[in-house]
Amino acid sequence: MIGGGSVEVRLAGILDLESRETVRVDHGGLTGVRLSSLSQRGLLRVMRDAEAARSRAEAVQLRAMARFAALSEEPRGVAAEVALTLATTEHRAQRTVAMARALTTRLPETLAAMESGVIDSFKASKIVDATGPLSDEHAAAVDAAMADRLDGKNPSGLRRAVARQVAHVDPDGHAERARKRRLDRSVQLVHQDDAMSTLIADLPAEAATAIYARVDRIARTLRGKAESRTLEQLRADVFAELCLGHRAGEARTEIFVHVAATTLAGADDRPAELSGHGPIPAWLVRHLAQSPNSVLRKVVTDPVHGTVRDVGRTRYRPPAALAELVQVRDRECRMPGCHRPAHRSDIDHTTEWHHGGPTNADNLTGLCRRHHRLKDVPGWHFGTDDTGTLHVTTPTGERHRSQAEPLHPSPPF
């Protein structure tokens, strides 16, 4: 009983405390079913329902937290009391209270998505953080635009999606924040236990992307039957060798930036997109395009629909035009939730060549090596439809889909 009334938070899936095996799914039609009796698909359903229930419970907690803060006469003590109640740190409590306030005032659609079980608090925090610098009006616009883009996205995909919306509704602010953040570039050394240390470099996105691409490309060339090191170990060793000057003569590594033709010409300031990273301001892509030492690869797109118009021919040995078109069209691995840049991925026949699949843009998809190999695992099926949407069917029969998003939202007509 709270304040003379009762508060009940019902979970969709509840394990019996003694057997740990009996589950009740109130809204899914399963009541008193033992987990051991469920199929793999049924177990996935229980996982989904439990996740949705956790998200709804977190929404209740955040609403209660925002209300508690509003009723407190002394704001300075709110975080301390919440921290004591939840047995957490005051710093974390302070961040969570701020998030609760933002969700209940500026981001009602995001909070509604939590209450319906679509996203949890961690995913919601990606929207809260991204809209923090925005005005209430711009935050509301992003909140509304994201309402139907939340379902099925993992945290990384959601962060990228909301970053695109922030750059779209507030291009000037996005450009200015990018200028200021570049002033914070730094390198930090953090010593760890067991004779290990962590090197942290905060760098401009285009520099960090090019560095990682170079390290990754070299590391992959060193893999072989005689190589005992893992890919992660190879990347670490290559990075150290490059920094210490023990490795030289490597070719430069390109980065791909998708930019509208009108933006590149200076006619507008629509954000561009750095493959594998997300939106970057127009001033930055024009600066990179004019730099004589740039490793930028421009991908010029249609200003209305965001579709690829030209991939350029600045390299000495360009790959086949068709493979290049697929890479710049997809931008990233097409497996839902994967963001490995397509130009470092495989070009795959969705319908296999030996099954009659043609070698054309409609039947070619960019998949990173790991997800390319997953396609050959029994029970996994990949297919595309006439809209270019990739459909993935798992061994349990679950269906997921993926479609490359346009560079920027189409203007209303």
Coordinates of C-alpha atoms in Angstrom, one line a residue:
M1 CA 0.0 0.0 0.0
I2 CA 1.4 3.4 -1.0
G3 CA -0.3 6.6 0.0
G4 CA -3.6 5.0 0.8
G5 CA -3.7 3.0 -2.5
S6 CA -2.1 -0.1 -3.9
V7 CA 0.6 -0.3 -6.6
E8 CA 1.0 -3.5 -8.5
V9 CA 3.7 -4.2 -11.1
R10 CA 2.8 -7.4 -12.9
L11 CA 5.6 -9.3 -14.7
A12 CA 4.7 -11.1 -17.9
G13 CA 6.9 -14.1 -17.0
I14 CA 7.3 -15.3 -13.4
L15 CA 9.4 -18.2 -12.3
D16 CA 8.2 -20.4 -9.4
L17 CA 10.5 -19.6 -6.5
E18 CA 10.8 -23.3 -5.5
S19 CA 11.1 -25.1 -8.8
R20 CA 12.6 -22.3 -10.9
E21 CA 10.8 -24.1 -13.7
T22 CA 7.2 -23.0 -13.8
V23 CA 6.4 -19.9 -15.7
R24 CA 3.2 -17.9 -16.1
V25 CA 2.8 -15.6 -19.1
D26 CA -0.3 -13.6 -18.3
H27 CA -0.8 -12.0 -21.7
G28 CA 0.8 -14.6 -24.0
G29 CA -1.6 -17.5 -23.4
L30 CA 0.8 -19.6 -21.4
T31 CA -0.2 -20.3 -17.8
G32 CA 1.6 -22.7 -15.4
V33 CA 3.8 -24.1 -18.2
R34 CA 7.1 -25.7 -17.2
L35 CA 10.1 -24.2 -19.0
S36 CA 11.4 -27.8 -19.6
S37 CA 8.3 -28.5 -21.7
L38 CA 8.7 -25.5 -24.0
S39 CA 10.2 -25.6 -27.5
Q40 CA 13.1 -23.3 -28.4
R41 CA 10.5 -20.9 -30.0
G42 CA 8.5 -21.0 -26.8
L43 CA 11.6 -20.2 -24.8
L44 CA 12.3 -17.3 -27.0
R45 CA 8.8 -16.1 -26.4
V46 CA 9.3 -16.3 -22.6
M47 CA 12.6 -14.3 -23.0
R48 CA 10.8 -11.6 -25.0
D49 CA 7.9 -11.4 -22.5
A50 CA 10.3 -11.2 -19.5
E51 CA 12.3 -8.4 -21.2
A52 CA 9.1 -6.5 -21.9
A53 CA 8.0 -7.0 -18.3
R54 CA 11.3 -5.6 -17.1
S55 CA 11.0 -2.6 -19.3
R56 CA 7.5 -1.9 -18.0
A57 CA 8.7 -2.2 -14.4
E58 CA 11.6 0.2 -15.1
A59 CA 9.1 2.7 -16.5
V60 CA 7.1 2.5 -13.3
Q61 CA 10.3 3.1 -11.3
L62 CA 11.3 6.1 -13.4
R63 CA 7.8 7.7 -13.1
A64 CA 7.9 7.1 -9.3
M65 CA 11.4 8.7 -9.2
A66 CA 10.4 11.7 -11.2
R67 CA 7.3 12.2 -8.9
F68 CA 9.5 11.8 -5.8
A69 CA 11.9 14.4 -7.0
A70 CA 9.0 16.8 -7.8
L71 CA 7.6 16.4 -4.3
S72 CA 11.0 16.9 -2.5
E73 CA 11.4 20.3 -0.9
E74 CA 15.2 20.1 -1.0
P75 CA 16.5 18.9 -4.4
R76 CA 20.0 18.4 -3.1
G77 CA 19.0 15.4 -1.1
V78 CA 17.0 13.5 -3.8
A79 CA 19.9 11.6 -5.3
A80 CA 21.2 10.7 -1.8
E81 CA 17.9 9.2 -0.7
V82 CA 17.3 7.4 -4.0
A83 CA 20.8 5.9 -3.7
L84 CA 20.2 4.6 -0.2
T85 CA 16.8 3.2 -1.3
L86 CA 18.2 1.3 -4.3
A87 CA 21.6 0.5 -2.8
T88 CA 23.4 2.3 -5.6
T89 CA 25.9 5.1 -5.9
E90 CA 24.8 8.7 -5.6
H91 CA 26.4 9.4 -9.0
R92 CA 24.3 6.7 -10.7
A93 CA 21.2 7.8 -8.7
Q94 CA 21.7 11.4 -9.9
R95 CA 21.9 10.3 -13.5
T96 CA 18.8 8.1 -13.2
V97 CA 16.8 10.9 -11.6
A98 CA 17.8 13.3 -14.4
M99 CA 16.7 10.6 -16.9
A100 CA 13.4 10.2 -15.1
R101 CA 12.8 14.0 -15.3
A102 CA 13.6 14.1 -19.0
L103 CA 11.4 11.1 -19.9
T104 CA 8.4 12.5 -18.0
T105 CA 8.7 16.0 -19.3
R106 CA 10.5 16.1 -22.7
L107 CA 10.2 12.6 -24.1
P108 CA 6.7 11.1 -23.5
E109 CA 6.9 8.9 -26.6
T110 CA 10.1 7.2 -25.4
L111 CA 8.6 6.7 -21.9
A112 CA 5.4 5.2 -23.5
A113 CA 7.6 2.8 -25.4
M114 CA 9.1 1.6 -22.1
E115 CA 5.6 1.3 -20.6
S116 CA 4.6 -0.9 -23.6
G117 CA 7.7 -3.1 -23.2
V118 CA 9.3 -2.0 -26.5
I119 CA 12.5 -0.7 -25.1
D120 CA 14.3 -0.8 -21.7
S121 CA 15.9 1.9 -19.7
F122 CA 19.3 1.4 -21.2
K123 CA 17.9 1.9 -24.7
A124 CA 15.9 4.9 -23.5
S125 CA 19.0 6.4 -22.1
K126 CA 20.4 6.6 -25.7
I127 CA 17.6 8.9 -26.6
V128 CA 17.8 10.9 -23.4
D129 CA 21.6 11.4 -23.9
A130 CA 21.3 12.4 -27.5
T131 CA 18.5 14.9 -26.9
G132 CA 20.1 16.4 -23.8
P133 CA 21.6 19.4 -25.6
L134 CA 18.4 20.1 -27.6
S135 CA 15.7 22.7 -26.9
D136 CA 12.4 21.3 -25.7
E137 CA 10.9 21.8 -29.2
H138 CA 13.7 19.9 -30.9
A139 CA 13.7 17.2 -28.3
A140 CA 9.9 16.8 -28.8
A141 CA 10.5 16.5 -32.6
V142 CA 13.1 13.8 -32.2
D143 CA 10.9 12.0 -29.6
A144 CA 8.0 11.9 -32.1
A145 CA 10.2 10.9 -35.0
M146 CA 11.7 8.0 -33.1
A147 CA 8.3 6.6 -31.8
D148 CA 7.9 4.2 -34.7
R149 CA 11.7 3.5 -35.1
L150 CA 12.3 1.8 -31.8
D151 CA 11.1 -1.7 -32.1
G152 CA 13.7 -4.3 -32.9
K153 CA 16.8 -2.0 -32.6
N154 CA 19.6 -2.9 -30.4
P155 CA 21.3 -0.1 -28.3
S156 CA 23.9 0.6 -30.9
G157 CA 21.4 0.8 -33.7
L158 CA 19.1 3.0 -31.7
R159 CA 21.9 5.4 -30.9
R160 CA 22.7 5.7 -34.6
A161 CA 19.0 6.2 -35.5
V162 CA 18.5 8.9 -32.8
A163 CA 21.8 10.6 -33.8
R164 CA 20.5 10.9 -37.4
Q165 CA 17.2 12.5 -36.1
V166 CA 19.1 14.9 -33.9
A167 CA 21.3 16.0 -36.8
H168 CA 18.2 16.4 -39.0
V169 CA 16.1 18.5 -36.7
D170 CA 19.1 20.6 -35.4
P171 CA 21.8 20.7 -38.1
D172 CA 23.3 24.0 -36.8
G173 CA 23.5 22.8 -33.3
H174 CA 24.9 19.4 -34.4
A175 CA 27.6 21.2 -36.4
E176 CA 28.6 23.5 -33.5
R177 CA 28.7 20.6 -31.0
A178 CA 31.0 18.7 -33.4
R179 CA 33.4 21.7 -33.6
K180 CA 33.5 21.9 -29.8
R181 CA 33.9 18.2 -29.2
R182 CA 37.0 18.1 -31.4
L183 CA 38.7 20.4 -28.9
D184 CA 38.4 17.7 -26.3
R185 CA 40.6 15.2 -28.2
S186 CA 43.0 13.5 -25.9
V187 CA 45.0 10.3 -25.1
Q188 CA 44.8 8.7 -21.7
L189 CA 46.8 5.8 -20.1
V190 CA 45.0 3.7 -17.5
H191 CA 47.1 1.1 -15.7
Q192 CA 45.3 -2.1 -15.0
D193 CA 46.2 -5.2 -12.9
D194 CA 48.4 -8.2 -14.1
A195 CA 50.9 -6.1 -16.1
M196 CA 48.3 -4.7 -18.5
S197 CA 47.2 -1.1 -19.3
T198 CA 44.5 0.5 -21.3
L199 CA 45.2 3.2 -23.9
I200 CA 42.2 5.5 -24.6
A201 CA 42.2 7.9 -27.5
D202 CA 39.4 10.4 -28.0
L203 CA 39.8 11.4 -31.6
P204 CA 37.8 13.0 -34.4
A205 CA 35.5 10.3 -35.9
E206 CA 37.2 10.2 -39.3
A207 CA 40.7 9.8 -37.8
A208 CA 39.6 7.0 -35.4
T209 CA 37.6 5.2 -38.1
A210 CA 40.6 5.3 -40.5
I211 CA 43.0 4.1 -37.8
Y212 CA 40.8 1.2 -36.8
A213 CA 40.2 0.2 -40.4
R214 CA 43.9 0.2 -41.1
V215 CA 44.7 -1.9 -38.0
D216 CA 41.9 -4.3 -38.8
R217 CA 42.9 -4.7 -42.4
I218 CA 46.5 -5.5 -41.5
A219 CA 45.5 -7.9 -38.7
R220 CA 43.3 -9.9 -41.1
T221 CA 46.1 -10.3 -43.6
L222 CA 48.2 -11.9 -40.9
R223 CA 45.7 -14.6 -40.1
G224 CA 46.6 -18.1 -41.3
K225 CA 47.0 -21.7 -40.3
A226 CA 50.4 -21.0 -38.8
E227 CA 49.1 -18.0 -36.8
S228 CA 48.1 -18.8 -33.2
R229 CA 47.0 -15.3 -32.2
T230 CA 43.3 -14.4 -32.2
L231 CA 42.0 -11.6 -34.4
E232 CA 41.7 -9.4 -31.3
Q233 CA 45.3 -10.2 -30.3
L234 CA 46.5 -9.4 -33.8
R235 CA 44.7 -6.0 -33.8
A236 CA 46.4 -5.2 -30.5
D237 CA 49.8 -6.2 -31.7
V238 CA 49.5 -4.4 -35.0
F239 CA 48.3 -1.2 -33.3
A240 CA 51.3 -1.3 -30.9
E241 CA 53.7 -1.9 -33.9
L242 CA 52.3 1.0 -35.8
C243 CA 52.5 3.4 -32.9
L244 CA 56.0 2.4 -32.0
G245 CA 57.2 2.6 -35.6
H246 CA 57.9 -1.1 -35.9
R247 CA 55.7 -1.5 -39.0
A248 CA 56.0 0.7 -42.1
G249 CA 55.1 0.9 -45.7
E250 CA 51.4 0.0 -45.3
A251 CA 49.0 1.6 -47.8
R252 CA 46.6 4.2 -46.6
T253 CA 43.1 3.0 -45.6
E254 CA 40.0 4.8 -47.0
I255 CA 36.9 5.8 -45.1
F256 CA 33.5 6.2 -46.8
V257 CA 31.4 9.2 -46.3
H258 CA 27.9 9.4 -47.8
V259 CA 27.0 12.9 -48.7
A260 CA 24.2 14.6 -50.7
A261 CA 25.4 16.2 -53.9
T262 CA 23.8 19.5 -52.9
T263 CA 25.6 19.4 -49.5
L264 CA 29.0 18.7 -51.1
A265 CA 28.4 21.7 -53.5
G266 CA 27.6 24.0 -50.5
A267 CA 24.0 24.5 -51.5
D268 CA 22.7 23.1 -48.1
D269 CA 24.1 21.9 -44.8
R270 CA 22.4 18.5 -44.5
P271 CA 24.5 16.1 -42.3
A272 CA 26.5 13.5 -44.1
E273 CA 27.1 10.0 -42.8
L274 CA 30.5 8.4 -42.0
S275 CA 30.2 4.7 -42.7
G276 CA 30.4 2.7 -39.4
H277 CA 30.0 5.8 -37.3
G278 CA 26.9 7.8 -38.1
P279 CA 26.1 11.5 -39.0
I280 CA 28.8 14.1 -39.3
P281 CA 28.1 17.8 -40.0
A282 CA 28.3 19.3 -43.5
W283 CA 31.2 21.6 -42.7
L284 CA 33.3 18.6 -41.7
V285 CA 32.7 16.5 -44.9
R286 CA 33.4 19.5 -47.1
H287 CA 36.7 20.1 -45.1
L288 CA 37.6 16.4 -45.6
A289 CA 36.8 16.6 -49.3
Q290 CA 39.2 19.5 -49.8
S291 CA 42.1 18.1 -47.8
P292 CA 44.9 16.9 -50.0
N293 CA 45.9 14.2 -47.5
S294 CA 42.4 13.0 -46.9
V295 CA 41.6 9.3 -46.9
L296 CA 38.0 10.2 -47.5
R297 CA 36.0 8.3 -50.2
K298 CA 33.1 10.4 -51.2
V299 CA 29.8 8.6 -52.0
V300 CA 27.5 11.2 -53.7
T301 CA 23.8 10.6 -53.1
D302 CA 20.6 12.0 -54.5
P303 CA 19.5 15.0 -52.4
V304 CA 15.9 14.0 -52.3
H305 CA 15.9 10.3 -51.7
G306 CA 19.4 9.7 -50.3
T307 CA 20.1 7.0 -52.9
V308 CA 23.5 6.5 -54.4
R309 CA 24.3 8.5 -57.6
D310 CA 28.0 8.2 -57.9
V311 CA 30.8 6.2 -56.1
G312 CA 33.7 8.1 -57.7
R313 CA 36.8 6.8 -59.3
T314 CA 39.6 8.2 -57.2
R315 CA 41.4 4.9 -56.4
Y316 CA 44.1 3.3 -58.7
R317 CA 42.4 -0.1 -58.7
P318 CA 38.7 0.2 -57.9
P319 CA 36.8 -3.0 -57.2
A320 CA 34.1 -4.1 -59.7
A321 CA 31.5 -1.5 -60.2
L322 CA 28.7 -3.7 -59.1
A323 CA 30.4 -4.8 -55.8
E324 CA 31.2 -1.1 -55.2
L325 CA 27.5 -0.1 -55.7
V326 CA 26.3 -2.7 -53.2
Q327 CA 28.9 -1.6 -50.6
V328 CA 28.0 2.1 -50.8
R329 CA 24.2 1.3 -51.0
D330 CA 24.2 -0.9 -47.9
R331 CA 26.8 1.2 -45.9
E332 CA 26.9 -1.5 -43.2
C333 CA 26.5 -5.2 -42.8
R334 CA 22.8 -5.9 -43.5
M335 CA 22.3 -8.3 -40.6
P336 CA 19.9 -6.6 -38.2
G337 CA 21.9 -5.0 -35.4
C338 CA 25.3 -5.3 -37.1
H339 CA 27.2 -2.1 -38.0
R340 CA 30.4 -3.3 -39.5
P341 CA 31.1 -1.0 -42.5
A342 CA 30.0 -2.7 -45.8
H343 CA 33.3 -1.8 -47.5
R344 CA 35.1 -4.1 -45.0
S345 CA 32.5 -6.9 -45.5
D346 CA 31.7 -9.6 -48.0
I347 CA 29.5 -9.3 -51.1
D348 CA 27.1 -12.2 -50.9
H349 CA 24.5 -13.7 -53.3
T350 CA 21.2 -13.7 -51.3
T351 CA 19.9 -16.5 -53.5
E352 CA 23.0 -18.6 -54.1
W353 CA 24.5 -18.7 -57.6
H354 CA 24.3 -22.5 -57.8
H355 CA 20.6 -22.2 -57.0
G356 CA 20.0 -19.9 -59.9
G357 CA 20.6 -16.6 -58.1
P358 CA 21.7 -13.8 -60.5
T359 CA 24.7 -11.5 -60.0
N360 CA 22.9 -8.2 -59.9
A361 CA 22.3 -5.5 -57.3
D362 CA 19.0 -6.9 -56.3
N363 CA 20.5 -10.2 -55.3
L364 CA 23.7 -9.0 -53.7
T365 CA 23.9 -8.0 -50.1
G366 CA 26.8 -6.8 -47.9
L367 CA 27.4 -9.1 -45.0
C368 CA 30.3 -9.1 -42.6
R369 CA 32.3 -12.3 -42.6
R370 CA 30.8 -13.6 -39.3
H371 CA 27.2 -13.2 -40.6
H372 CA 28.1 -14.4 -44.1
R373 CA 29.2 -17.6 -42.5
L374 CA 26.1 -17.7 -40.3
K375 CA 24.1 -17.9 -43.6
D376 CA 25.5 -21.4 -44.2
V377 CA 24.6 -22.7 -40.7
P378 CA 21.7 -25.2 -41.0
G379 CA 18.3 -23.6 -40.3
W380 CA 19.3 -20.0 -41.2
H381 CA 17.7 -18.5 -44.3
F382 CA 18.3 -15.1 -46.0
G383 CA 16.2 -13.6 -48.7
T384 CA 15.4 -10.2 -50.3
D385 CA 12.1 -8.9 -51.7
D386 CA 11.4 -6.4 -54.5
T387 CA 11.9 -3.5 -52.1
G388 CA 15.4 -4.5 -51.2
T389 CA 14.5 -5.5 -47.7
L390 CA 16.6 -8.4 -46.3
H391 CA 14.5 -11.1 -44.5
V392 CA 16.3 -13.3 -42.1
T393 CA 14.7 -16.5 -40.7
T394 CA 16.3 -18.2 -37.7
P395 CA 16.3 -22.0 -37.0
T396 CA 13.4 -21.5 -34.7
G397 CA 11.3 -19.8 -37.4
E398 CA 11.6 -16.3 -36.0
R399 CA 11.7 -13.7 -38.8
H400 CA 13.7 -10.4 -38.8
R401 CA 14.2 -7.8 -41.5
S402 CA 16.7 -5.2 -42.4
Q403 CA 16.7 -2.3 -44.9
A404 CA 19.4 0.2 -45.5
E405 CA 18.1 3.5 -44.3
P406 CA 18.3 6.6 -46.6
L407 CA 21.0 9.1 -45.9
H408 CA 18.4 11.7 -44.7
P409 CA 14.6 11.9 -44.3
S410 CA 12.8 12.8 -47.5
P411 CA 11.3 16.3 -47.3
P412 CA 7.5 16.5 -47.0
F413 CA 5.5 17.3 -50.2

